[in-house]
Amino acid sequence: MIARAMADRNDSLAQRLLDGDKRALARAISLVENNDPEGWRLVRELYPRTGQAAIVGFTGPPGSGKSTLLGALTKHERQHDRTVGVLSIDPSSPFTKGALLGDRIRLADHFLDPGVFIRSMASRGALGGLSEAALQAALLMDAAGRDLILLETVGVGQAEVDIIDHADTVVLVLMPG
């Protein structure tokens, strides 16, 4: 009986996510981020609905302007009525393991825009710079109908190159000089 109630709840969550409900998308990402088995089941269920969004990855040294560039691109895309999902990967707090910087503050102009979904996630110390949860979050944004997903990495070093395998286009942002 409990298993059926959980399945009904997640079927409802899946449908709300497919209908574009931002709260359902946030809840689904939290399930995946918390490694909840229901989150992974949800991703498996929604996976056939993915593949429509363009995923653009942004990498480069910390402080090079990745977040600022994402803000400008989000504004441009919204002027053309395209929906945007922004996933900013931040360093992990050594205490909570959560996102340390919260780079989404640089996207404050877009918080109230119903066509924009912004989420910060911790790298969780993943070698390569992207945790598995981040990749699943991008799939969930795709299933939720986002036209464009902007995936910002913590910053490039010598090992943070996973973005190459998970984005349709990769933008390397460098400082002048």
XYZ file of C-alpha atoms in Angstrom:
177
model
C 0.000 0.000 0.000
C 2.824 2.409 0.872
C 4.703 1.505 -2.323
C 1.578 2.237 -4.399
C 1.098 5.614 -2.676
C 4.734 6.530 -3.436
C 4.305 5.457 -7.064
C 1.134 7.574 -7.371
C 2.929 10.553 -5.828
C 5.813 10.255 -8.295
C 3.509 9.692 -11.274
C 1.833 12.924 -10.266
C 5.247 14.572 -9.898
C 6.284 13.306 -13.345
C 3.126 14.670 -14.944
C 3.473 18.030 -13.210
C 7.100 18.219 -14.363
C 6.073 17.410 -17.945
C 3.417 20.118 -17.693
C 6.154 22.662 -16.890
C 5.563 23.056 -13.142
C 8.752 24.648 -11.746
C 8.096 23.344 -8.232
C 7.800 19.794 -9.562
C 11.106 20.234 -11.412
C 12.770 21.562 -8.247
C 11.419 18.627 -6.227
C 12.570 16.098 -8.828
C 16.076 17.584 -8.867
C 16.186 17.490 -5.053
C 15.259 13.796 -5.103
C 18.129 13.069 -7.493
C 20.531 15.331 -5.614
C 19.728 13.506 -2.363
C 20.301 10.141 -4.068
C 16.708 9.125 -3.350
C 15.759 5.962 -5.293
C 12.476 7.620 -6.280
C 14.455 10.365 -8.005
C 16.355 7.874 -10.113
C 13.104 6.060 -10.945
C 11.652 9.377 -12.051
C 14.634 10.058 -14.334
C 14.277 6.593 -15.894
C 10.567 7.210 -16.465
C 11.104 10.637 -18.025
C 14.213 9.770 -20.056
C 12.219 8.977 -23.228
C 10.960 12.583 -23.104
C 14.489 14.044 -23.289
C 16.615 15.031 -26.264
C 14.778 18.176 -27.321
C 16.815 20.791 -25.428
C 20.145 22.154 -26.555
C 22.695 21.800 -23.752
C 25.476 24.369 -23.713
C 28.301 23.890 -21.231
C 30.374 26.763 -19.900
C 33.791 26.249 -18.393
C 36.848 28.334 -17.673
C 38.851 29.608 -14.737
C 37.014 30.901 -11.679
C 36.310 34.634 -11.994
C 36.450 34.691 -15.787
C 32.827 35.797 -16.153
C 30.936 32.556 -16.764
C 27.958 33.558 -14.605
C 27.805 37.034 -16.113
C 27.818 35.538 -19.602
C 25.029 33.127 -18.609
C 22.945 36.068 -17.411
C 23.372 37.885 -20.733
C 22.587 34.755 -22.763
C 19.508 34.041 -20.661
C 18.262 37.573 -21.301
C 18.884 37.175 -25.045
C 17.091 33.825 -25.249
C 14.096 35.093 -23.268
C 13.767 38.035 -25.686
C 13.213 35.343 -28.327
C 10.642 33.506 -26.150
C 12.838 30.471 -25.566
C 12.671 28.785 -22.171
C 15.960 28.416 -20.319
C 17.247 26.129 -17.600
C 20.426 27.214 -15.814
C 22.415 24.745 -13.768
C 25.354 26.331 -11.943
C 27.795 23.912 -10.366
C 29.503 25.361 -7.319
C 32.292 24.086 -5.069
C 31.053 21.882 -2.242
C 30.995 23.063 1.347
C 33.343 20.910 3.447
C 30.695 20.956 6.204
C 27.304 20.487 4.502
C 28.487 19.170 1.109
C 26.058 21.694 -0.412
C 26.795 24.456 -2.923
C 29.258 26.896 -1.386
C 29.060 30.004 -3.585
C 25.513 30.041 -4.902
C 26.514 31.685 -8.205
C 22.857 32.008 -9.147
C 22.858 35.391 -7.363
C 24.358 36.808 -10.571
C 21.158 35.734 -12.350
C 18.862 37.681 -10.003
C 17.247 39.542 -12.930
C 15.690 36.254 -14.056
C 14.371 34.793 -10.778
C 10.766 35.836 -11.345
C 10.686 34.980 -15.043
C 8.421 31.929 -15.502
C 10.439 30.911 -18.571
C 13.675 30.555 -16.593
C 14.586 27.841 -14.094
C 17.810 28.382 -12.117
C 19.460 25.841 -9.839
C 22.815 25.789 -8.061
C 24.279 22.407 -7.226
C 27.420 21.316 -5.465
C 30.139 19.518 -7.379
C 30.274 17.060 -4.455
C 33.951 16.584 -5.136
C 33.241 14.728 -8.373
C 36.360 14.136 -10.418
C 35.754 15.767 -13.761
C 33.749 18.617 -12.213
C 30.193 17.285 -12.646
C 28.400 15.021 -10.211
C 26.025 12.368 -11.521
C 23.174 14.339 -9.945
C 24.039 17.358 -12.125
C 23.777 15.278 -15.268
C 20.417 13.882 -14.162
C 19.218 17.413 -13.311
C 19.967 18.488 -16.892
C 17.872 15.552 -18.165
C 15.012 16.575 -15.890
C 15.174 20.157 -17.203
C 15.060 18.766 -20.735
C 12.019 16.617 -19.923
C 10.361 19.666 -18.342
C 10.421 21.357 -21.732
C 13.306 23.800 -21.453
C 14.473 24.845 -24.933
C 17.998 25.608 -23.784
C 19.973 24.326 -20.812
C 23.014 26.326 -19.731
C 25.356 24.188 -17.644
C 28.050 26.133 -15.793
C 30.981 24.241 -14.287
C 32.882 25.222 -11.144
C 35.868 26.199 -13.226
C 38.385 24.428 -15.319
C 41.490 22.854 -13.896
C 43.434 19.941 -15.241
C 40.770 17.352 -14.398
C 37.426 19.195 -14.691
C 36.633 18.256 -18.274
C 33.446 16.156 -17.954
C 31.459 18.948 -19.585
C 32.854 17.849 -22.947
C 30.946 14.566 -22.700
C 27.627 16.038 -21.581
C 27.008 19.207 -23.573
C 26.099 19.683 -27.227
C 28.282 22.785 -27.304
C 31.082 23.791 -24.936
C 32.074 27.412 -24.372
C 35.474 28.118 -22.845
C 35.405 31.484 -21.081
C 38.816 33.079 -20.560
C 40.027 36.290 -18.957
C 41.428 38.939 -21.298
C 45.167 39.032 -21.685
